[in-house]
């Protein structure tokens, strides 16, 4: 990638024409000692993974399918915050390159006009109480045309091309993401999560709205009131009880 504006992120790039999953390849590289900032990127994935064991549809040449290795000196409990750091860096990069301000849906979706344009999957390699590496997987629907999406997702997915009406230069979008990620990561490490939380909330779609959270233990309905400094979603139910949501699918109601 020419024109990188980073010290560390994307300085070491592993590029493939086709891979099963960049997550799988990045896990192996991290395990073998690849440095922080290593990026695995491919034109096509034959078994892309989404959150909660779902399949991630990764068409050849149209999207940005990549995984970034991050090695923060932090405890594993802070891993979920990186999904939010990543979402803010992506939202900012999309704004810079397309002029469109996307919305973020907790925890990991970036939307335009209510449809998903980017998904983030953060996976952890830990040694007891320390993160040894985080594998941050990013799937961006960049240049898909409307009929490129399979029936299962065509109602809920969109691409930057569809929204903007112009082809997106993928390398520039990746450069913008890496620059913003490096910047927000450094703010997060030096100043804590609070400044990231404030930025995140400025893009957030559901805050202040009624939502339904489907968790492994059941459904919680109420008003999303914000996220904590740990990145946990807070929902106030109709009895005024506040629930902390660590992992769920959120629907606006
Ligand atoms: C989600 O919204 O469920 C997360 C989707 C993450 C998809 C990306 S594409 C690059 C990386 N490799 C994978 O197999 N998955 C992630």
PDB file of C-alpha atoms and ligand atoms in Angstrom:
ATOM      1  CA  UNK A   1       0.000   0.000   0.000  1.00  0.00           C
ATOM      2  CA  UNK A   2       1.467   3.293  -1.057  1.00  0.00           C
ATOM      3  CA  UNK A   3       0.976   6.447   0.971  1.00  0.00           C
ATOM      4  CA  UNK A   4       0.558   4.865   4.394  1.00  0.00           C
ATOM      5  CA  UNK A   5       0.422   7.468   7.132  1.00  0.00           C
ATOM      6  CA  UNK A   6       1.105   5.109  10.011  1.00  0.00           C
ATOM      7  CA  UNK A   7       4.138   4.135  12.087  1.00  0.00           C
ATOM      8  CA  UNK A   8       3.084   0.608  12.778  1.00  0.00           C
ATOM      9  CA  UNK A   9      -0.285  -0.455  11.384  1.00  0.00           C
ATOM     10  CA  UNK A  10      -0.166  -1.974   7.929  1.00  0.00           C
ATOM     11  CA  UNK A  11       3.646  -1.816   7.750  1.00  0.00           C
ATOM     12  CA  UNK A  12       3.656  -5.602   7.504  1.00  0.00           C
ATOM     13  CA  UNK A  13       1.060  -6.810   4.983  1.00  0.00           C
ATOM     14  CA  UNK A  14       0.220 -10.356   3.943  1.00  0.00           C
ATOM     15  CA  UNK A  15      -1.851 -10.192   0.766  1.00  0.00           C
ATOM     16  CA  UNK A  16      -3.631 -13.154  -0.833  1.00  0.00           C
ATOM     17  CA  UNK A  17      -5.806 -13.639  -3.911  1.00  0.00           C
ATOM     18  CA  UNK A  18      -7.937 -16.132  -2.020  1.00  0.00           C
ATOM     19  CA  UNK A  19      -8.068 -17.472   1.548  1.00  0.00           C
ATOM     20  CA  UNK A  20     -10.454 -19.491   3.701  1.00  0.00           C
ATOM     21  CA  UNK A  21     -10.598 -16.719   6.285  1.00  0.00           C
ATOM     22  CA  UNK A  22      -8.208 -13.867   7.067  1.00  0.00           C
ATOM     23  CA  UNK A  23      -9.064 -14.453  10.747  1.00  0.00           C
ATOM     24  CA  UNK A  24      -7.702 -17.972  10.614  1.00  0.00           C
ATOM     25  CA  UNK A  25      -4.523 -16.871   8.789  1.00  0.00           C
ATOM     26  CA  UNK A  26      -3.970 -13.959  11.209  1.00  0.00           C
ATOM     27  CA  UNK A  27      -4.428 -16.236  14.252  1.00  0.00           C
ATOM     28  CA  UNK A  28      -1.656 -18.456  12.928  1.00  0.00           C
ATOM     29  CA  UNK A  29       0.647 -15.489  12.174  1.00  0.00           C
ATOM     30  CA  UNK A  30       0.018 -14.028  15.637  1.00  0.00           C
ATOM     31  CA  UNK A  31       0.706 -17.379  17.224  1.00  0.00           C
ATOM     32  CA  UNK A  32       3.974 -17.540  15.274  1.00  0.00           C
ATOM     33  CA  UNK A  33       4.994 -14.127  16.660  1.00  0.00           C
ATOM     34  CA  UNK A  34       3.939 -11.629  13.953  1.00  0.00           C
ATOM     35  CA  UNK A  35       4.401  -8.056  15.218  1.00  0.00           C
ATOM     36  CA  UNK A  36       1.628  -5.669  16.181  1.00  0.00           C
ATOM     37  CA  UNK A  37       0.179  -3.938  13.146  1.00  0.00           C
ATOM     38  CA  UNK A  38       0.455  -6.962  10.844  1.00  0.00           C
ATOM     39  CA  UNK A  39      -2.408  -6.947   8.338  1.00  0.00           C
ATOM     40  CA  UNK A  40      -3.781  -9.958   6.471  1.00  0.00           C
ATOM     41  CA  UNK A  41      -5.855  -9.062   3.453  1.00  0.00           C
ATOM     42  CA  UNK A  42      -7.469 -11.057   0.684  1.00  0.00           C
ATOM     43  CA  UNK A  43      -9.540 -10.508  -2.450  1.00  0.00           C
ATOM     44  CA  UNK A  44     -11.833 -13.409  -1.634  1.00  0.00           C
ATOM     45  CA  UNK A  45     -12.710 -15.647   1.331  1.00  0.00           C
ATOM     46  CA  UNK A  46     -14.112 -19.106   0.837  1.00  0.00           C
ATOM     47  CA  UNK A  47     -15.180 -19.532   4.483  1.00  0.00           C
ATOM     48  CA  UNK A  48     -15.445 -16.046   5.972  1.00  0.00           C
ATOM     49  CA  UNK A  49     -16.675 -16.002   9.551  1.00  0.00           C
ATOM     50  CA  UNK A  50     -19.117 -13.614  11.159  1.00  0.00           C
ATOM     51  CA  UNK A  51     -20.030 -13.048  14.763  1.00  0.00           C
ATOM     52  CA  UNK A  52     -21.847 -15.774  16.728  1.00  0.00           C
ATOM     53  CA  UNK A  53     -20.637 -18.533  14.392  1.00  0.00           C
ATOM     54  CA  UNK A  54     -22.370 -17.018  11.352  1.00  0.00           C
ATOM     55  CA  UNK A  55     -21.054 -17.205   7.835  1.00  0.00           C
ATOM     56  CA  UNK A  56     -19.659 -13.997   6.320  1.00  0.00           C
ATOM     57  CA  UNK A  57     -20.309 -13.594   2.619  1.00  0.00           C
ATOM     58  CA  UNK A  58     -17.036 -12.369   1.004  1.00  0.00           C
ATOM     59  CA  UNK A  59     -17.338 -11.878  -2.736  1.00  0.00           C
ATOM     60  CA  UNK A  60     -14.158 -11.717  -4.809  1.00  0.00           C
ATOM     61  CA  UNK A  61     -12.689  -8.302  -5.542  1.00  0.00           C
ATOM     62  CA  UNK A  62     -15.656  -6.222  -4.335  1.00  0.00           C
ATOM     63  CA  UNK A  63     -15.055  -5.951  -0.626  1.00  0.00           C
ATOM     64  CA  UNK A  64     -12.303  -5.366   1.869  1.00  0.00           C
ATOM     65  CA  UNK A  65     -11.693  -8.550   3.801  1.00  0.00           C
ATOM     66  CA  UNK A  66      -8.893  -8.110   6.309  1.00  0.00           C
ATOM     67  CA  UNK A  67      -7.621  -8.951   9.795  1.00  0.00           C
ATOM     68  CA  UNK A  68      -5.335  -6.814  11.918  1.00  0.00           C
ATOM     69  CA  UNK A  69      -3.047  -8.095  14.675  1.00  0.00           C
ATOM     70  CA  UNK A  70      -2.969  -5.875  17.766  1.00  0.00           C
ATOM     71  CA  UNK A  71      -0.922  -6.563  20.875  1.00  0.00           C
ATOM     72  CA  UNK A  72      -2.039  -4.201  23.627  1.00  0.00           C
ATOM     73  CA  UNK A  73      -0.530  -4.545  27.080  1.00  0.00           C
ATOM     74  CA  UNK A  74      -3.958  -4.914  28.698  1.00  0.00           C
ATOM     75  CA  UNK A  75      -6.074  -7.523  30.487  1.00  0.00           C
ATOM     76  CA  UNK A  76      -8.430  -9.710  28.394  1.00  0.00           C
ATOM     77  CA  UNK A  77     -11.527  -8.001  29.874  1.00  0.00           C
ATOM     78  CA  UNK A  78     -10.667  -4.944  27.782  1.00  0.00           C
ATOM     79  CA  UNK A  79     -10.765  -6.835  24.478  1.00  0.00           C
ATOM     80  CA  UNK A  80     -14.406  -5.863  23.655  1.00  0.00           C
ATOM     81  CA  UNK A  81     -13.463  -2.173  23.762  1.00  0.00           C
ATOM     82  CA  UNK A  82     -11.302  -2.740  20.697  1.00  0.00           C
ATOM     83  CA  UNK A  83     -14.386  -3.545  18.652  1.00  0.00           C
ATOM     84  CA  UNK A  84     -15.617  -0.039  19.488  1.00  0.00           C
ATOM     85  CA  UNK A  85     -12.217   1.592  18.802  1.00  0.00           C
ATOM     86  CA  UNK A  86     -12.259  -0.186  15.435  1.00  0.00           C
ATOM     87  CA  UNK A  87     -15.831   0.880  14.659  1.00  0.00           C
ATOM     88  CA  UNK A  88     -14.973   4.536  15.320  1.00  0.00           C
ATOM     89  CA  UNK A  89     -11.858   4.313  13.106  1.00  0.00           C
ATOM     90  CA  UNK A  90     -13.931   2.766  10.304  1.00  0.00           C
ATOM     91  CA  UNK A  91     -16.718   5.330  10.604  1.00  0.00           C
ATOM     92  CA  UNK A  92     -14.158   8.127  10.397  1.00  0.00           C
ATOM     93  CA  UNK A  93     -12.409   6.538   7.385  1.00  0.00           C
ATOM     94  CA  UNK A  94     -15.729   6.158   5.535  1.00  0.00           C
ATOM     95  CA  UNK A  95     -16.507   9.811   6.227  1.00  0.00           C
ATOM     96  CA  UNK A  96     -13.098  10.905   4.928  1.00  0.00           C
ATOM     97  CA  UNK A  97     -13.278   8.868   1.731  1.00  0.00           C
ATOM     98  CA  UNK A  98     -16.978   9.086   0.801  1.00  0.00           C
ATOM     99  CA  UNK A  99     -18.280  12.129   2.672  1.00  0.00           C
ATOM    100  CA  UNK A 100     -21.065   9.924   4.089  1.00  0.00           C
ATOM    101  CA  UNK A 101     -21.410   9.798   7.883  1.00  0.00           C
ATOM    102  CA  UNK A 102     -22.264   6.221   8.827  1.00  0.00           C
ATOM    103  CA  UNK A 103     -23.966   5.055  11.998  1.00  0.00           C
ATOM    104  CA  UNK A 104     -22.660   2.512  14.467  1.00  0.00           C
ATOM    105  CA  UNK A 105     -24.921  -0.134  15.927  1.00  0.00           C
ATOM    106  CA  UNK A 106     -23.641  -1.682  19.153  1.00  0.00           C
ATOM    107  CA  UNK A 107     -21.457  -3.594  19.323  1.00  0.00           C
ATOM    108  CA  UNK A 108     -19.964  -4.117  15.902  1.00  0.00           C
ATOM    109  CA  UNK A 109     -22.016  -3.018  12.918  1.00  0.00           C
ATOM    110  CA  UNK A 110     -21.425   0.043  10.784  1.00  0.00           C
ATOM    111  CA  UNK A 111     -24.575   1.059   8.900  1.00  0.00           C
ATOM    112  CA  UNK A 112     -25.597   3.510   6.203  1.00  0.00           C
ATOM    113  CA  UNK A 113     -29.309   4.278   5.856  1.00  0.00           C
ATOM    114  CA  UNK A 114     -30.036   1.497   8.329  1.00  0.00           C
ATOM    115  CA  UNK A 115     -28.244  -1.194   6.300  1.00  0.00           C
ATOM    116  CA  UNK A 116     -25.028  -2.958   7.210  1.00  0.00           C
ATOM    117  CA  UNK A 117     -21.928  -1.922   5.325  1.00  0.00           C
ATOM    118  CA  UNK A 118     -19.194  -3.181   7.687  1.00  0.00           C
ATOM    119  CA  UNK A 119     -18.936  -5.997  10.234  1.00  0.00           C
ATOM    120  CA  UNK A 120     -16.214  -6.349  12.867  1.00  0.00           C
ATOM    121  CA  UNK A 121     -15.141  -9.524  14.637  1.00  0.00           C
ATOM    122  CA  UNK A 122     -12.642  -9.219  17.486  1.00  0.00           C
ATOM    123  CA  UNK A 123     -11.032 -12.445  18.664  1.00  0.00           C
ATOM    124  CA  UNK A 124      -8.629 -12.908  21.536  1.00  0.00           C
ATOM    125  CA  UNK A 125      -5.466 -14.871  22.201  1.00  0.00           C
ATOM    126  CA  UNK A 126      -4.704 -14.550  25.905  1.00  0.00           C
ATOM    127  CA  UNK A 127      -2.158 -15.872  28.386  1.00  0.00           C
ATOM    128  CA  UNK A 128      -3.787 -15.960  31.835  1.00  0.00           C
ATOM    129  CA  UNK A 129      -4.438 -12.301  32.703  1.00  0.00           C
ATOM    130  CA  UNK A 130      -2.802 -10.650  29.690  1.00  0.00           C
ATOM    131  CA  UNK A 131      -3.829 -10.200  26.076  1.00  0.00           C
ATOM    132  CA  UNK A 132      -1.182 -11.817  23.904  1.00  0.00           C
ATOM    133  CA  UNK A 133      -2.912 -10.696  20.732  1.00  0.00           C
ATOM    134  CA  UNK A 134      -6.195  -9.487  19.357  1.00  0.00           C
ATOM    135  CA  UNK A 135      -7.242 -10.455  15.873  1.00  0.00           C
ATOM    136  CA  UNK A 136      -9.555  -7.752  14.598  1.00  0.00           C
ATOM    137  CA  UNK A 137     -11.430  -8.920  11.518  1.00  0.00           C
ATOM    138  CA  UNK A 138     -13.094  -6.356   9.305  1.00  0.00           C
ATOM    139  CA  UNK A 139     -15.448  -7.012   6.434  1.00  0.00           C
ATOM    140  CA  UNK A 140     -16.405  -3.964   4.353  1.00  0.00           C
ATOM    141  CA  UNK A 141     -18.890  -4.062   1.526  1.00  0.00           C
ATOM    142  CA  UNK A 142     -17.096  -1.577  -0.701  1.00  0.00           C
ATOM    143  CA  UNK A 143     -17.996  -1.985  -4.357  1.00  0.00           C
ATOM    144  CA  UNK A 144     -20.881  -4.458  -4.347  1.00  0.00           C
ATOM    145  CA  UNK A 145     -23.760  -3.831  -6.705  1.00  0.00           C
ATOM    146  CA  UNK A 146     -27.332  -4.483  -5.516  1.00  0.00           C
ATOM    147  CA  UNK A 147     -27.588  -7.960  -7.017  1.00  0.00           C
ATOM    148  CA  UNK A 148     -24.186  -9.035  -5.654  1.00  0.00           C
ATOM    149  CA  UNK A 149     -25.752  -9.853  -2.277  1.00  0.00           C
ATOM    150  CA  UNK A 150     -27.300 -13.265  -1.661  1.00  0.00           C
ATOM    151  CA  UNK A 151     -31.065 -13.332  -0.856  1.00  0.00           C
ATOM    152  CA  UNK A 152     -30.377 -13.981   2.837  1.00  0.00           C
ATOM    153  CA  UNK A 153     -28.759 -10.561   3.328  1.00  0.00           C
ATOM    154  CA  UNK A 154     -29.999  -8.387   0.441  1.00  0.00           C
ATOM    155  CA  UNK A 155     -32.617  -6.693   2.650  1.00  0.00           C
ATOM    156  CA  UNK A 156     -30.167  -5.806   5.394  1.00  0.00           C
ATOM    157  CA  UNK A 157     -26.847  -5.210   3.597  1.00  0.00           C
ATOM    158  CA  UNK A 158     -25.568  -2.389   1.450  1.00  0.00           C
ATOM    159  CA  UNK A 159     -22.246  -1.224   0.027  1.00  0.00           C
ATOM    160  CA  UNK A 160     -20.412   2.083  -0.147  1.00  0.00           C
ATOM    161  CA  UNK A 161     -20.802   1.991  -3.934  1.00  0.00           C
ATOM    162  CA  UNK A 162     -24.587   1.579  -3.663  1.00  0.00           C
ATOM    163  CA  UNK A 163     -24.863   4.442  -1.175  1.00  0.00           C
ATOM    164  CA  UNK A 164     -22.434   6.805  -2.866  1.00  0.00           C
ATOM    165  CA  UNK A 165     -23.065   5.936  -6.499  1.00  0.00           C
ATOM    166  CA  UNK A 166     -19.340   5.884  -7.224  1.00  0.00           C
ATOM    167  CA  UNK A 167     -16.690   3.164  -7.088  1.00  0.00           C
ATOM    168  CA  UNK A 168     -14.653   3.311  -3.895  1.00  0.00           C
ATOM    169  CA  UNK A 169     -10.845   3.235  -4.094  1.00  0.00           C
ATOM    170  CA  UNK A 170     -10.255   0.367  -1.674  1.00  0.00           C
ATOM    171  CA  UNK A 171      -6.564   1.100  -0.995  1.00  0.00           C
ATOM    172  CA  UNK A 172      -7.400   4.664   0.089  1.00  0.00           C
ATOM    173  CA  UNK A 173     -10.112   3.432   2.405  1.00  0.00           C
ATOM    174  CA  UNK A 174      -7.700   0.938   3.995  1.00  0.00           C
ATOM    175  CA  UNK A 175      -5.051   3.668   4.418  1.00  0.00           C
ATOM    176  CA  UNK A 176      -7.613   5.981   6.042  1.00  0.00           C
ATOM    177  CA  UNK A 177      -8.750   3.203   8.368  1.00  0.00           C
ATOM    178  CA  UNK A 178      -5.188   2.316   9.431  1.00  0.00           C
ATOM    179  CA  UNK A 179      -4.326   5.973  10.096  1.00  0.00           C
ATOM    180  CA  UNK A 180      -7.460   6.480  12.216  1.00  0.00           C
ATOM    181  CA  UNK A 181      -7.055   3.163  14.003  1.00  0.00           C
ATOM    182  CA  UNK A 182      -3.463   4.002  14.979  1.00  0.00           C
ATOM    183  CA  UNK A 183      -4.620   7.394  16.243  1.00  0.00           C
ATOM    184  CA  UNK A 184      -7.611   6.173  18.300  1.00  0.00           C
ATOM    185  CA  UNK A 185      -5.667   3.195  19.640  1.00  0.00           C
ATOM    186  CA  UNK A 186      -3.003   5.553  20.949  1.00  0.00           C
ATOM    187  CA  UNK A 187      -5.650   7.848  22.501  1.00  0.00           C
ATOM    188  CA  UNK A 188      -7.265   4.802  24.101  1.00  0.00           C
ATOM    189  CA  UNK A 189      -3.970   3.552  25.570  1.00  0.00           C
ATOM    190  CA  UNK A 190      -2.845   6.958  26.858  1.00  0.00           C
ATOM    191  CA  UNK A 191      -6.143   8.553  27.926  1.00  0.00           C
ATOM    192  CA  UNK A 192      -8.392   5.551  28.544  1.00  0.00           C
ATOM    193  CA  UNK A 193     -11.659   4.556  26.917  1.00  0.00           C
ATOM    194  CA  UNK A 194     -13.647   7.706  27.768  1.00  0.00           C
ATOM    195  CA  UNK A 195     -12.688   9.845  24.724  1.00  0.00           C
ATOM    196  CA  UNK A 196     -13.422   6.848  22.482  1.00  0.00           C
ATOM    197  CA  UNK A 197     -16.782   6.327  24.193  1.00  0.00           C
ATOM    198  CA  UNK A 198     -17.727   9.940  23.486  1.00  0.00           C
ATOM    199  CA  UNK A 199     -16.771   9.622  19.813  1.00  0.00           C
ATOM    200  CA  UNK A 200     -18.529   6.284  19.578  1.00  0.00           C
ATOM    201  CA  UNK A 201     -21.723   7.738  21.033  1.00  0.00           C
ATOM    202  CA  UNK A 202     -21.644  10.523  18.444  1.00  0.00           C
ATOM    203  CA  UNK A 203     -22.057   7.876  15.703  1.00  0.00           C
ATOM    204  CA  UNK A 204     -24.333   5.530  17.637  1.00  0.00           C
ATOM    205  CA  UNK A 205     -27.706   4.738  16.168  1.00  0.00           C
ATOM    206  CA  UNK A 206     -29.688   3.253  19.063  1.00  0.00           C
ATOM    207  CA  UNK A 207     -28.763   5.452  21.995  1.00  0.00           C
ATOM    208  CA  UNK A 208     -31.858   7.118  23.450  1.00  0.00           C
ATOM    209  CA  UNK A 209     -34.113   4.781  21.426  1.00  0.00           C
ATOM    210  CA  UNK A 210     -36.219   1.753  22.379  1.00  0.00           C
ATOM    211  CA  UNK A 211     -34.436  -1.504  21.672  1.00  0.00           C
ATOM    212  CA  UNK A 212     -34.751  -5.217  22.185  1.00  0.00           C
ATOM    213  CA  UNK A 213     -31.568  -7.080  23.145  1.00  0.00           C
ATOM    214  CA  UNK A 214     -31.503 -10.798  22.484  1.00  0.00           C
ATOM    215  CA  UNK A 215     -28.887 -12.349  24.788  1.00  0.00           C
ATOM    216  CA  UNK A 216     -28.022 -15.970  25.529  1.00  0.00           C
ATOM    217  CA  UNK A 217     -30.104 -15.763  28.711  1.00  0.00           C
ATOM    218  CA  UNK A 218     -33.186 -14.069  27.230  1.00  0.00           C
ATOM    219  CA  UNK A 219     -34.620 -10.879  25.783  1.00  0.00           C
ATOM    220  CA  UNK A 220     -34.348  -7.468  27.425  1.00  0.00           C
ATOM    221  CA  UNK A 221     -36.512  -4.624  26.154  1.00  0.00           C
ATOM    222  CA  UNK A 222     -36.194  -0.981  27.092  1.00  0.00           C
ATOM    223  CA  UNK A 223     -34.381   2.221  26.203  1.00  0.00           C
ATOM    224  CA  UNK A 224     -30.674   2.124  25.292  1.00  0.00           C
ATOM    225  CA  UNK A 225     -29.164   4.799  27.512  1.00  0.00           C
ATOM    226  CA  UNK A 226     -25.509   4.609  26.507  1.00  0.00           C
ATOM    227  CA  UNK A 227     -22.377   2.578  26.933  1.00  0.00           C
ATOM    228  CA  UNK A 228     -20.135   2.410  29.987  1.00  0.00           C
ATOM    229  CA  UNK A 229     -16.438   3.221  30.055  1.00  0.00           C
ATOM    230  CA  UNK A 230     -15.940  -0.541  29.626  1.00  0.00           C
ATOM    231  CA  UNK A 231     -17.905  -0.507  26.354  1.00  0.00           C
ATOM    232  CA  UNK A 232     -20.886  -2.324  27.870  1.00  0.00           C
ATOM    233  CA  UNK A 233     -24.364  -1.345  26.570  1.00  0.00           C
ATOM    234  CA  UNK A 234     -26.838  -0.080  29.196  1.00  0.00           C
ATOM    235  CA  UNK A 235     -30.569  -0.613  28.750  1.00  0.00           C
ATOM    236  CA  UNK A 236     -33.220   0.786  31.101  1.00  0.00           C
ATOM    237  CA  UNK A 237     -36.346  -1.369  31.153  1.00  0.00           C
ATOM    238  CA  UNK A 238     -39.901  -0.096  31.794  1.00  0.00           C
ATOM    239  CA  UNK A 239     -39.525  -0.633  35.535  1.00  0.00           C
ATOM    240  CA  UNK A 240     -36.486   1.645  35.570  1.00  0.00           C
ATOM    241  CA  UNK A 241     -34.068  -1.243  36.110  1.00  0.00           C
ATOM    242  CA  UNK A 242     -30.738  -0.793  34.306  1.00  0.00           C
ATOM    243  CA  UNK A 243     -29.273  -3.851  32.587  1.00  0.00           C
ATOM    244  CA  UNK A 244     -25.653  -4.122  31.480  1.00  0.00           C
ATOM    245  CA  UNK A 245     -25.438  -5.961  28.164  1.00  0.00           C
ATOM    246  CA  UNK A 246     -22.100  -7.621  27.379  1.00  0.00           C
ATOM    247  CA  UNK A 247     -23.112  -9.549  24.278  1.00  0.00           C
ATOM    248  CA  UNK A 248     -26.373  -9.491  22.300  1.00  0.00           C
ATOM    249  CA  UNK A 249     -28.108  -8.778  19.045  1.00  0.00           C
ATOM    250  CA  UNK A 250     -29.845  -5.406  19.184  1.00  0.00           C
ATOM    251  CA  UNK A 251     -33.018  -4.507  17.326  1.00  0.00           C
ATOM    252  CA  UNK A 252     -34.574  -1.085  17.376  1.00  0.00           C
ATOM    253  CA  UNK A 253     -38.309  -1.369  18.234  1.00  0.00           C
TER     254      UNK A 253
HETATM  255  C1  LIG B   1     -20.033  -9.714  11.791  1.00  0.00           C
HETATM  256  O1  LIG B   1     -20.643  -8.665  11.586  1.00  0.00           O
HETATM  257  O2  LIG B   1     -20.631 -10.752  12.093  1.00  0.00           O
HETATM  258  C2  LIG B   1     -18.530  -9.705  11.709  1.00  0.00           C
HETATM  259  C3  LIG B   1     -18.059  -9.963  10.312  1.00  0.00           C
HETATM  260  C4  LIG B   1     -16.550  -9.984  10.175  1.00  0.00           C
HETATM  261  C5  LIG B   1     -16.100 -10.375   8.772  1.00  0.00           C
HETATM  262  C6  LIG B   1     -14.615 -10.234   8.574  1.00  0.00           C
HETATM  263  S1  LIG B   1     -14.132 -10.347   6.883  1.00  0.00           S
HETATM  264  C7  LIG B   1     -12.447 -10.439   7.333  1.00  0.00           C
HETATM  265  C8  LIG B   1     -12.366 -11.296   8.584  1.00  0.00           C
HETATM  266  N1  LIG B   1     -12.235 -12.692   8.246  1.00  0.00           N
HETATM  267  C9  LIG B   1     -13.310 -13.414   8.590  1.00  0.00           C
HETATM  268  O3  LIG B   1     -13.449 -14.633   8.381  1.00  0.00           O
HETATM  269  N2  LIG B   1     -14.220 -12.611   9.189  1.00  0.00           N
HETATM  270  C10 LIG B   1     -13.750 -11.244   9.290  1.00  0.00           C
END
